[in-house]
Coordinates of C-alpha atoms in Angstrom, one line a residue:
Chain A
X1 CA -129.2 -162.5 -64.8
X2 CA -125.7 -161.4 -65.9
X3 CA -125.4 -159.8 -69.2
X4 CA -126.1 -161.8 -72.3
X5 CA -122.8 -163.2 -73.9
X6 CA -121.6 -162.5 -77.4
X7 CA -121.1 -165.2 -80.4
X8 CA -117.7 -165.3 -79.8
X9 CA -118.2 -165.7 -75.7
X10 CA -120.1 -168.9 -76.1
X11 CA -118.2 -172.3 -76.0
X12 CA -118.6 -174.3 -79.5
X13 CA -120.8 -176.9 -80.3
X14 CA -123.8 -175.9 -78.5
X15 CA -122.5 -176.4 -75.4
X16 CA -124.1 -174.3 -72.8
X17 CA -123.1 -171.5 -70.4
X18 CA -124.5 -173.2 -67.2
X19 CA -125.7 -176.1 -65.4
X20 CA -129.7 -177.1 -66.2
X21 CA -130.6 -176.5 -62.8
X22 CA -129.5 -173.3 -63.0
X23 CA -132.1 -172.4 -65.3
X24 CA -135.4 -172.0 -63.8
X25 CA -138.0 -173.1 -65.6
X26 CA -140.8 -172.5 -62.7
X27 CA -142.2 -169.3 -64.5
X28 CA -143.8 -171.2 -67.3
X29 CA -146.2 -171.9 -64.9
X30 CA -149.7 -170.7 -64.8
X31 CA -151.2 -172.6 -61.9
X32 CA -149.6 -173.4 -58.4
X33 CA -149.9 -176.9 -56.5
X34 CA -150.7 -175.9 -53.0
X35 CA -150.1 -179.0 -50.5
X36 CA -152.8 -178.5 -47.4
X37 CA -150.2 -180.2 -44.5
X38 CA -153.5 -181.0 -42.3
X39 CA -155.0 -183.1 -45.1
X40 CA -151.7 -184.5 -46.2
X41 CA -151.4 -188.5 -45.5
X42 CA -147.8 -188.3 -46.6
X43 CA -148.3 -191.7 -49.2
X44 CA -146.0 -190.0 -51.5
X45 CA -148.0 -190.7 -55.1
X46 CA -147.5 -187.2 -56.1
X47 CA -143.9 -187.2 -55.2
X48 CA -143.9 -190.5 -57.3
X49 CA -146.3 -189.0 -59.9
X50 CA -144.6 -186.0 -60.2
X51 CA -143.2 -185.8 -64.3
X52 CA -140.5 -183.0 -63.3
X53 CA -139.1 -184.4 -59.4
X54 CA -140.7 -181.0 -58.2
X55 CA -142.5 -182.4 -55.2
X56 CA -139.7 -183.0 -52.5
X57 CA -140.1 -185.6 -49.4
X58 CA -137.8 -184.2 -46.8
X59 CA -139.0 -187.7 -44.2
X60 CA -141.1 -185.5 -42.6
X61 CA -143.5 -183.8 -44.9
X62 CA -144.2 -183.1 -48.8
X63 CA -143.1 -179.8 -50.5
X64 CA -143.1 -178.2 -54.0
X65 CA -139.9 -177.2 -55.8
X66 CA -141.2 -173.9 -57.2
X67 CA -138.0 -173.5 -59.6
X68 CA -139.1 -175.8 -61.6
X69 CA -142.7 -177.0 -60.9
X70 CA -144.5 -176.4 -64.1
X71 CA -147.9 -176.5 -62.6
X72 CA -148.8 -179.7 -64.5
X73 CA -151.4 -180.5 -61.9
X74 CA -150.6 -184.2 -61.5
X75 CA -150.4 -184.1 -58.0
X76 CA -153.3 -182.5 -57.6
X77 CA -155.4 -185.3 -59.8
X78 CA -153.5 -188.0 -57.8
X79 CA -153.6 -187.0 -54.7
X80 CA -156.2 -189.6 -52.9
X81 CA -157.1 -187.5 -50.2
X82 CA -157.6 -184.1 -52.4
X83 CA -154.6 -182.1 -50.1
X84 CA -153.3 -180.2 -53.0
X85 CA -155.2 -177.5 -54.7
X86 CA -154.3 -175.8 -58.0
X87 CA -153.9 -171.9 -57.6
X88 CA -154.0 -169.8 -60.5
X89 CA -150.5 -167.6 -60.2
X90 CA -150.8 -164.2 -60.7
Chain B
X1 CA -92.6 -187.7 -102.2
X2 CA -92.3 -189.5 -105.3
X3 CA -90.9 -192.5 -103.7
X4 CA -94.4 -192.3 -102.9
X5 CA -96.1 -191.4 -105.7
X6 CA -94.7 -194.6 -107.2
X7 CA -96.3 -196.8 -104.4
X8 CA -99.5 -196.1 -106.3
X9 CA -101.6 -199.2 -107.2
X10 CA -103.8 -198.8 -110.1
X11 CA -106.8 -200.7 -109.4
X12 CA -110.1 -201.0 -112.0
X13 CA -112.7 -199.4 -109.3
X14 CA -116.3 -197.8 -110.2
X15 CA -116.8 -194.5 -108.0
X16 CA -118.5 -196.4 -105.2
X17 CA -115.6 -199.1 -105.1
X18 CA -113.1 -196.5 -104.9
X19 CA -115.0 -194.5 -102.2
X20 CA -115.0 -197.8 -99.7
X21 CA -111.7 -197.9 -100.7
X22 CA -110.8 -194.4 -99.5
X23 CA -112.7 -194.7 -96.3
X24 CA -111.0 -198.4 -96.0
X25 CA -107.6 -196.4 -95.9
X26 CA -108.6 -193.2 -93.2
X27 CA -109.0 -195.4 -90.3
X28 CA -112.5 -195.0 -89.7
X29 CA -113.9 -195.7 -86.7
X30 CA -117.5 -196.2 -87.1
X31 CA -119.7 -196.9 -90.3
X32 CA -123.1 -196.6 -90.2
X33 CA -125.3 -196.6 -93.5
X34 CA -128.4 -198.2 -95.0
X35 CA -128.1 -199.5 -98.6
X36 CA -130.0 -197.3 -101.4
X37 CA -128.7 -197.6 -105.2
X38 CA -126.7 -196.3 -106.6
X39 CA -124.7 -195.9 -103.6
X40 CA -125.2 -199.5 -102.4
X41 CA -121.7 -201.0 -104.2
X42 CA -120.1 -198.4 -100.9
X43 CA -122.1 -200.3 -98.3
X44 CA -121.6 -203.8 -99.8
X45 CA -118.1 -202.9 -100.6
X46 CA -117.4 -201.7 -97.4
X47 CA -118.9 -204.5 -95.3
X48 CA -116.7 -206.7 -96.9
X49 CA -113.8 -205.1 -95.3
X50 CA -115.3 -205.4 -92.2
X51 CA -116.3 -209.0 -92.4
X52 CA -112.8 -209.8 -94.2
X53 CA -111.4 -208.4 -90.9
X54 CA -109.5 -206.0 -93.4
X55 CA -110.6 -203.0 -90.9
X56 CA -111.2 -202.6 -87.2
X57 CA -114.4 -200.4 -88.4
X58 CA -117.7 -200.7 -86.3
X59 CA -120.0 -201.0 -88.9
X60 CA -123.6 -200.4 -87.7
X61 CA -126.2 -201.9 -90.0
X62 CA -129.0 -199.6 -89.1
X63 CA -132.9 -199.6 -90.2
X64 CA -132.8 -196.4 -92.0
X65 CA -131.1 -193.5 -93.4
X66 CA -132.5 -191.3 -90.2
X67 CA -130.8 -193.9 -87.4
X68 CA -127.7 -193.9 -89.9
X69 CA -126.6 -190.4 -89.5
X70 CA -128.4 -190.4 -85.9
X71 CA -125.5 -193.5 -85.3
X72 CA -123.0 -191.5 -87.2
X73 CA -123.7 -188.5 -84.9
X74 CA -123.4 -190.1 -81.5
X75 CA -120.2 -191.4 -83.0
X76 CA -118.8 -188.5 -83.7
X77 CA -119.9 -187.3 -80.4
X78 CA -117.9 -189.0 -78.6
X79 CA -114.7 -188.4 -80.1
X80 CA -115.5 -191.5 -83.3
X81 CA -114.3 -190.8 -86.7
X82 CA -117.6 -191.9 -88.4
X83 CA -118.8 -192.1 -92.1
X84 CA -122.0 -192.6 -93.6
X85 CA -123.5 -192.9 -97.6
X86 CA -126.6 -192.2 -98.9
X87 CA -128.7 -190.7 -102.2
X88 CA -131.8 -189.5 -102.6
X89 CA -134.6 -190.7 -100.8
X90 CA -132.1 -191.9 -98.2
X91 CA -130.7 -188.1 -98.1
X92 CA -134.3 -186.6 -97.6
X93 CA -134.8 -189.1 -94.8
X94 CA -131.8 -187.9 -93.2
X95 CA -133.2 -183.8 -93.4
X96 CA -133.3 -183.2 -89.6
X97 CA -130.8 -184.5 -88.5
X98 CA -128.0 -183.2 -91.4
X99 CA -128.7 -180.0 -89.3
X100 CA -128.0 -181.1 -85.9
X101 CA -124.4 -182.7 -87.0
X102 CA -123.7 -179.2 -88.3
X103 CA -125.0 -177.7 -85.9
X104 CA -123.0 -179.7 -82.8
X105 CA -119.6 -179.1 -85.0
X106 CA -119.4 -182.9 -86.0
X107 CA -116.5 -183.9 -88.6
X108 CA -118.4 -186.7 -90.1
X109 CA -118.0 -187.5 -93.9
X110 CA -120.6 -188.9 -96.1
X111 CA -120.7 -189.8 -99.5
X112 CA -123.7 -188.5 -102.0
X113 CA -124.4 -190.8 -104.6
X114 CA -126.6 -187.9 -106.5
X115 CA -129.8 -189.6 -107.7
X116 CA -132.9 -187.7 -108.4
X117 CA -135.9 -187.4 -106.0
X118 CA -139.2 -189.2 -106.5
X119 CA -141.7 -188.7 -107.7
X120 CA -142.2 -190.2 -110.4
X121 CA -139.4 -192.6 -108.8
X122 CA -136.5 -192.7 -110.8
X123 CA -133.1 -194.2 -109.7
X124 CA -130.8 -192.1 -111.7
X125 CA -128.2 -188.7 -111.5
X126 CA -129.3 -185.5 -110.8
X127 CA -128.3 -183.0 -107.9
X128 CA -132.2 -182.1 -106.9
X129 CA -131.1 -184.5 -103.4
X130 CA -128.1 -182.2 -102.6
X131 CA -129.6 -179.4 -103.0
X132 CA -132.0 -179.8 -100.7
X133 CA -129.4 -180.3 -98.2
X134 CA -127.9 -176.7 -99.8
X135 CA -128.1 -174.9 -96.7
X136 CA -128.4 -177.8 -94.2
X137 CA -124.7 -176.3 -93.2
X138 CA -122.4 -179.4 -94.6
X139 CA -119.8 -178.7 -96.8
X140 CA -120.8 -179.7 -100.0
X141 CA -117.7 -180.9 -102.3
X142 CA -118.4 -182.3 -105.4
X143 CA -116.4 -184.5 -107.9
X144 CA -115.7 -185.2 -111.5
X145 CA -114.6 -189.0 -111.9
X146 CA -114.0 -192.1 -109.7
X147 CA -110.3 -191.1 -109.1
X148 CA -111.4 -187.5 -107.8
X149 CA -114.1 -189.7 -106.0
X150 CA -111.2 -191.4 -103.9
X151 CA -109.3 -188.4 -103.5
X152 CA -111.4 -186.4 -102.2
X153 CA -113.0 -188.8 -99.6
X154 CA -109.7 -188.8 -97.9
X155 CA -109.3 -185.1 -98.2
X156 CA -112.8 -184.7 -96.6
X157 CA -111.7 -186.2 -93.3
X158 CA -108.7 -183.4 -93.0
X159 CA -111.3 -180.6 -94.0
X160 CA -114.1 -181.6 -92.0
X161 CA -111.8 -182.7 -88.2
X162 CA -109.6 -179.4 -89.1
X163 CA -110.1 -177.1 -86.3
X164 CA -110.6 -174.0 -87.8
X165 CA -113.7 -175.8 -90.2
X166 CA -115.3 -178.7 -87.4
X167 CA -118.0 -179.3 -90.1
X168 CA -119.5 -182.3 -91.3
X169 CA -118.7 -182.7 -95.2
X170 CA -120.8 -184.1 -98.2
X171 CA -118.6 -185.9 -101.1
X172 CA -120.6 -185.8 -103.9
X173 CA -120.6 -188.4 -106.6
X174 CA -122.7 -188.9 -109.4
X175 CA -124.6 -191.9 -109.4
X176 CA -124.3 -194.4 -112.4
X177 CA -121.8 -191.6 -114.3
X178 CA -119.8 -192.0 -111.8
X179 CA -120.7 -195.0 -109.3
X180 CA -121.3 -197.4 -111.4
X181 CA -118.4 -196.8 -114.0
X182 CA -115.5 -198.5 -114.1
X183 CA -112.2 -196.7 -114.5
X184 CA -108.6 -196.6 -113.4
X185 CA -108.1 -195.5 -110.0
X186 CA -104.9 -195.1 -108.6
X187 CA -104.7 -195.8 -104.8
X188 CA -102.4 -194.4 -102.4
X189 CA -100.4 -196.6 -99.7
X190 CA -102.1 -197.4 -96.9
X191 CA -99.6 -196.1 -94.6
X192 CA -99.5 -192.8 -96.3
X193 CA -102.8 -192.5 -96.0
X194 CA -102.8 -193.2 -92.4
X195 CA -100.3 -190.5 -92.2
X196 CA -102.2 -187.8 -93.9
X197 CA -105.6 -188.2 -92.6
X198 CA -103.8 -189.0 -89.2
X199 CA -106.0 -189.4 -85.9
X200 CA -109.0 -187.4 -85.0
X201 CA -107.9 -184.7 -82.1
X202 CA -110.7 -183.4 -80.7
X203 CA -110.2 -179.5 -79.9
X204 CA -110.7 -178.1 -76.6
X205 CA -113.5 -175.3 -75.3
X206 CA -113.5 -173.7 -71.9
X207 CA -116.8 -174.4 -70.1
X208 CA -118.2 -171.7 -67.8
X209 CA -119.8 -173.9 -65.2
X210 CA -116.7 -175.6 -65.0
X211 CA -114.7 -172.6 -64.0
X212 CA -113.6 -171.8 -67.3
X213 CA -111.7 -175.1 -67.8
X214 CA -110.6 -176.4 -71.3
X215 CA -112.0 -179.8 -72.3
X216 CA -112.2 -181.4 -74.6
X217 CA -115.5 -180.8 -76.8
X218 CA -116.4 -184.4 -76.9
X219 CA -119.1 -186.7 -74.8
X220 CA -116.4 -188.7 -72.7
X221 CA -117.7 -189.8 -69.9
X222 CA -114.9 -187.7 -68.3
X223 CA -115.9 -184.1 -68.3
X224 CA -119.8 -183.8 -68.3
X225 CA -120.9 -181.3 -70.6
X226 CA -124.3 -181.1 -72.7
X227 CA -124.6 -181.0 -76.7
X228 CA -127.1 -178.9 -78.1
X229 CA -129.6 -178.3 -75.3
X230 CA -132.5 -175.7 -75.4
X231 CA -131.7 -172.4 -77.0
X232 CA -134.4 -169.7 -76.8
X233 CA -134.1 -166.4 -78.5
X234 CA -131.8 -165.1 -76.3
X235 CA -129.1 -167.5 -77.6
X236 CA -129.9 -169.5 -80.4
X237 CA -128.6 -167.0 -82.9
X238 CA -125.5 -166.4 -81.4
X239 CA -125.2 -170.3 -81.5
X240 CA -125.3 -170.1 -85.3
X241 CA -122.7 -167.7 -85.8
X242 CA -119.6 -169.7 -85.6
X243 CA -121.4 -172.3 -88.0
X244 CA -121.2 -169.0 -90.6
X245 CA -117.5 -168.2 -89.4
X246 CA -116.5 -171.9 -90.0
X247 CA -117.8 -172.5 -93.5
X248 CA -116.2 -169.0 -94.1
X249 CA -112.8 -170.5 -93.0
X250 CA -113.2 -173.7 -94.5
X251 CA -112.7 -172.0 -97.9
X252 CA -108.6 -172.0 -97.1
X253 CA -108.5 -175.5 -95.4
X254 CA -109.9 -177.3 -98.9
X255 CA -107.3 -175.0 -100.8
X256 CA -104.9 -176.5 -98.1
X257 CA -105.4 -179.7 -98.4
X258 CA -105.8 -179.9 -101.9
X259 CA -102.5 -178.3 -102.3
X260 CA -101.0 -180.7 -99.5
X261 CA -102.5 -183.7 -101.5
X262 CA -101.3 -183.1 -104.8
X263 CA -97.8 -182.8 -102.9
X264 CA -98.4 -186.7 -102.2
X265 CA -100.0 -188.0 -104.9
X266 CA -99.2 -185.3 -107.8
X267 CA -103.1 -185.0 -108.1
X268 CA -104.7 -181.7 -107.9
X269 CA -107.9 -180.4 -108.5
X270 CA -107.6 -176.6 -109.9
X271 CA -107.1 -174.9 -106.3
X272 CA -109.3 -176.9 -104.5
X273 CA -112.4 -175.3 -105.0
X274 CA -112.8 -174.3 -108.5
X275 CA -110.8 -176.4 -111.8
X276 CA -111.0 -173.9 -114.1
X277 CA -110.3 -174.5 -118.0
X278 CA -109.5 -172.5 -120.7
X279 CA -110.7 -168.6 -119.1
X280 CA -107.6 -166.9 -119.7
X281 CA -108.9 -165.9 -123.0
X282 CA -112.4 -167.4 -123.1
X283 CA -115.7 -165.4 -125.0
X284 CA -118.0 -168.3 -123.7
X285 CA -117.8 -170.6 -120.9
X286 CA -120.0 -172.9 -119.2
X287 CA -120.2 -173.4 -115.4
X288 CA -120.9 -176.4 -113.7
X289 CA -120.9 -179.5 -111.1
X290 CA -120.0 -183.2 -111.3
X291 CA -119.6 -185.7 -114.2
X292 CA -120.7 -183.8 -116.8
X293 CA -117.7 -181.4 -117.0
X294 CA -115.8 -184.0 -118.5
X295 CA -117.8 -183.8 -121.4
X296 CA -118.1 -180.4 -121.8
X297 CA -114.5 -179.9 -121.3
X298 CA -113.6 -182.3 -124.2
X299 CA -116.3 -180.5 -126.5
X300 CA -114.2 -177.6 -125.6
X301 CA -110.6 -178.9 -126.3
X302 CA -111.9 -179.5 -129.5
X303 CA -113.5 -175.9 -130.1
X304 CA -110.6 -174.5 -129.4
X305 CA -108.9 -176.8 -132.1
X306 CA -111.4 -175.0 -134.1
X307 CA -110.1 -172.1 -133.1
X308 CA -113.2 -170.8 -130.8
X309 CA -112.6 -169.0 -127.8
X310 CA -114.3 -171.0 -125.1
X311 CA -113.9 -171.9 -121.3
X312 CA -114.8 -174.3 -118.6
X313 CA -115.3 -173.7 -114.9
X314 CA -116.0 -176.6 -112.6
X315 CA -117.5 -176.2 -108.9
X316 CA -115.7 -178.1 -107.0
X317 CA -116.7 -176.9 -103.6
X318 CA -120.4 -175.7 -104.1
X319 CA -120.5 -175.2 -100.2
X320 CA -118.7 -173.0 -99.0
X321 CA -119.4 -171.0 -102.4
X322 CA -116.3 -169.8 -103.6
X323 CA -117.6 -166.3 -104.5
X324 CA -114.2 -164.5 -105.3
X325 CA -112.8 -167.4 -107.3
X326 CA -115.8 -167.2 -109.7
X327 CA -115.8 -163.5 -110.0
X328 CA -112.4 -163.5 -110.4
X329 CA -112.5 -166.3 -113.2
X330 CA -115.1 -165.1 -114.8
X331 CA -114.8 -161.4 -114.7
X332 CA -113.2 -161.0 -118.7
X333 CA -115.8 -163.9 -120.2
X334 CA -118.6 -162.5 -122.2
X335 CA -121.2 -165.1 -121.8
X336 CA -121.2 -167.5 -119.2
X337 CA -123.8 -170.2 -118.9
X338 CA -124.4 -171.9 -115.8
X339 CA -125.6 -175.4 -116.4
X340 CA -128.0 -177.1 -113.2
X341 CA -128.6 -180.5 -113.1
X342 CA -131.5 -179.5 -110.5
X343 CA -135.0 -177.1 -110.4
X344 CA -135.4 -174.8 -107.5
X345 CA -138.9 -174.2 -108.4
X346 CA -140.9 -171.0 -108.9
X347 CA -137.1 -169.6 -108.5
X348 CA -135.1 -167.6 -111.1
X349 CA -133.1 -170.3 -112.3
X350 CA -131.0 -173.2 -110.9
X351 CA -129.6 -173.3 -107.2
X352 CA -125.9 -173.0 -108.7
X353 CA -127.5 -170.5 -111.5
X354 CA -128.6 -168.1 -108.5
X355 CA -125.5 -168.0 -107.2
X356 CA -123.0 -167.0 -109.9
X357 CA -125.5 -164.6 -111.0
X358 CA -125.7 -163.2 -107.3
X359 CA -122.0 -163.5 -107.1
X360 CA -121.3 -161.1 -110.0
X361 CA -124.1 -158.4 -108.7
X362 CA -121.5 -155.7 -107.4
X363 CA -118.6 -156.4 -109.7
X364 CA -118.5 -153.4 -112.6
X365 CA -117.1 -156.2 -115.6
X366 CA -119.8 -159.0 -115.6
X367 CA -120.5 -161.5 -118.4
X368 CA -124.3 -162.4 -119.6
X369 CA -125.0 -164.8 -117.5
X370 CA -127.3 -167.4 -119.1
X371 CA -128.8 -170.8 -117.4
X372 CA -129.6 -174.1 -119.0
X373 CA -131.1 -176.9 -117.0
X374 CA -130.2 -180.2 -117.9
X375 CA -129.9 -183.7 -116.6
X376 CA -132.4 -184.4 -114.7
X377 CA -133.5 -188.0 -113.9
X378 CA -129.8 -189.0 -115.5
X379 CA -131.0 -188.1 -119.0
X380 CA -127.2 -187.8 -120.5
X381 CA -125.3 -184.7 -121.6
X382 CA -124.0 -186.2 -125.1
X383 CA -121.0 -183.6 -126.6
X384 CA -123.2 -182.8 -129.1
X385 CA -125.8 -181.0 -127.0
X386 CA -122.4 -179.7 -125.5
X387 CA -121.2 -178.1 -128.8
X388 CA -124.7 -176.7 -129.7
X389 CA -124.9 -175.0 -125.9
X390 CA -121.3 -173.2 -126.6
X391 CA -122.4 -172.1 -130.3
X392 CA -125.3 -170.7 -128.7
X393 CA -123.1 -168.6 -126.0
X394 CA -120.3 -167.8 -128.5
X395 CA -123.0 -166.4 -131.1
X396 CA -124.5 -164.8 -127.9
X397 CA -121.3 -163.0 -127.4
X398 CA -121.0 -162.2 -130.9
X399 CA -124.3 -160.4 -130.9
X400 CA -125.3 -159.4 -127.5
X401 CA -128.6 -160.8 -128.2
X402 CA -130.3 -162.9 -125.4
X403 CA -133.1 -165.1 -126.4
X404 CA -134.4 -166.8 -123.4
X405 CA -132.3 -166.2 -119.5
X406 CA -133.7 -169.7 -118.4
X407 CA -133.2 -172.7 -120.9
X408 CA -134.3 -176.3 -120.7
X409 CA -132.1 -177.9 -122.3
X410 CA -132.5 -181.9 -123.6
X411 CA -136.2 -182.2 -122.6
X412 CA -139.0 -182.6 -125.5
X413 CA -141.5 -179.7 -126.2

């Protein structure tokens, strides 16, 4: 991270330095969804489950954004065939 | 200039009337308010405008005093000159969100019809419901009669969209004193209104994640940028600093405008942020805000007829605190009381109390400094209770001799 701006740096008004996907808010998580690709049915209810648009359906198989996943564990209670575990991150 | 000056109507207006009036004349772009008395007359007033087709005002008749500033700040967001009114409860409703419009730099203006908070209920002047709103970061002007009322609703827009300020501002009035009064108000031409409060230019900021290009610090649709996202520790702070800087500022910019204003109209309040009377020579004087410093100015003009030595200083701008204007006013006074027509409870004294005394800590000439609490729940201020208060300060003076620091003053054992 570049070095913190001063008062005087900062635009007014509140208006922040960057972009929101530029801030990566995947390290307020304390578990990780891990997808298991053999179990995997590809139906897509976590990706349309998912509160954050972290899981990502490239049209071949499902992934996890891990910038901003927050380990919410939704997929992993809606998955139907039980492919995604929750992994404690250490 | 006087050409003018002669333009003037003089039209019988209470201080609500002439308020609606004001904001009639600055070209307002959005209105948003919820009725509460004794500020209602300014809604009601003011719809009639809009449905007379008198203004081309958006006038948003919203469900409470919460979505009325919420309105007023998505307004202002996008570039909108917006106004709102309130008192009171309605004030206290608004809490969180009179912080946000500070805190995102918004120029809105609203009208404070000071009534006192419940409970017991009670519909009448104090300042408790301004006070709370003290440190919300508005600027916090407040005004002696209906004319000043008017006046200074037009100067608000100026010191509020100025750039060097870019803070919302409070006009305080007091209800039924000065609401629901009637009295000749003189009212500029339209057109010379227009001209002085002119349009609302929004200033420009350079955006990092847009390379450092300048635009313009509004939401328009144009340029996306974000108002008043998630600060952590790491920023929040420094996010809070220009807000400290601006109120700072905005001490020149009301003596500004005030001088520019009496250039227009010939009316000028003192310098803008204090009207001082009678301290060139004073023993005792009284400090104070609102209505009531008529009447303690008469009571005294005519103590001085008597031949007593006694002064009046009126806070006109109460936020930013003029600090060095009261020091410097007050410095050669022996005994200054500062009247409060509010309780900050379990404090030392009054909010406005607090601050003259804390204003005076490091200056070697200070004057007993005395506070007397008065007013509440719109229980009057007669000139007799006036006249006993400056007896009190003047025999104070004479003999150094301070009975009680915090007084009550009109209320029955």
């Amino acid at each position: 991270m570049s070095e913190l701006r001063g008062w005087r740096a900062l635009p007014l008004g509140t208006v922040p330095l960057k972009f929101s996907t530029e801030f990566k808010t995947g390290d307020w998580r304390t578990f990780r969804p891990v997808i298991n690709q053999e179990k995997c049915v590809k139906c897509l209810l976590c990706w349309i489950y998912c509160p954050e648009m972290s899981v990502v359906w490239d049209g071949e198989k499902v992934s996890v954004n891990y910038d901003f996943c927050k380990g919410c564990g939704i997929c992993a209670r809606e998955c139907p065939v039980k492919a995604i575990s929750m992994v404690p991150e250490r | 200039m006087a050409a003018e000056r002669t333009q003037e109507i003089v039209m019988g207006l209470n201080g609500n009337e002439a308020v609606a009036w004001a904001v009639k004349q600055c070209n307002v772009d959005v209105v948003a308010a919820y009725p509460i008395t004794p500020q209602t007359i300014i809604v009601e007033e003011f719809s009639e405008f809009v449905a007379n087709g008198e203004v081309n005002t958006e006038f948003v008749p919203v469900e409470s005093e919460h979505s009325a500033l919420s309105a007023c700040v998505g307004a202002a967001a996008v570039g909108a000159r917006a106004f709102t009114a309130t008192a009171s409860q309605g004030l206290a409703l608004m809490w969180e969100i009179l912080y946000i419009a500070a805190g995102l730099r918004l120029p809105i203006v609203m009208a404070v019809v000071n009534r006192a908070l419940s409970a017991p209920i009670n519909i009448h002047c104090d300042h408790s419901d301004a006070m709370g709103a003290r440190d919300s970061g508005w600027v916090q002007l407040y005004v002696e009669d209906s004319q000043e009322a008017y006046d200074t609703v037009i100067q608000a827009f100026r010191i509020a969209e100025h750039p060097d300020v870019l803070l919302p501002v409070m006009v305080n009035l007091d209800g039924f004193f000065l609401s629901h009064t009637l009295q000749d108000v003189r009212i500029l031409p339209d057109e010379v209104v227009k001209k002085f409060v002119g349009t609302r230019d929004p200033i420009k900021i350079k955006v990092p994640y847009l390379g450092d290009k300048e635009v313009p610090l509004v939401l328009d649709g144009e340029t996306p940028i974000t108002l008043g996202p998630l600060a952590l520790p790491d920023y929040y702070f420094e996010h809070k600093m220009p807000q400290v800087e601006a109120m700072e500022k905005a001490k020149e910019v009301i003596k500004e405008v005030n001088e520019e204003y009496a250039r227009l109209s010939g009316r000028k309040y003192g310098n803008g942020l204090t009207v001082a009377y009678g301290l060139d020579d004073a023993e005792a004087a009284v400090v104070l805000l609102g209505s009531a410093a008529g009447t303690v100015r008469y009571v005294a003009r005519e103590l001085r007829r008597e031949g007593y030595k006694v002064g009046v200083l009126r806070i006109r701008a109460f936020r930013p605190f003029p600090v060095e204007d009261v020091v410097e006013k007050l410095s050669n006074v022996k005994v200054v009381c500062v009247m409060d027509r509010a309780i900050s409870y379990g404090a030392r004294g009054g909010p406005l109390f607090m601050e003259v005394r804390s204003a005076f800590y490091d200056s070697p000439e200070k004057p007993i400094i005395l506070n007397y609490i008065y007013g509440l729940g719109g229980r009057d201020l007669p000139p007799a209770v006036a006249r006993k208060i400056f007896l009190e300060l003047l025999d104070i003076a004479e003999t150094g001799r301070v009975k009680q620091l915090i007084n009550y003053v009109g209320v029955r054992e």
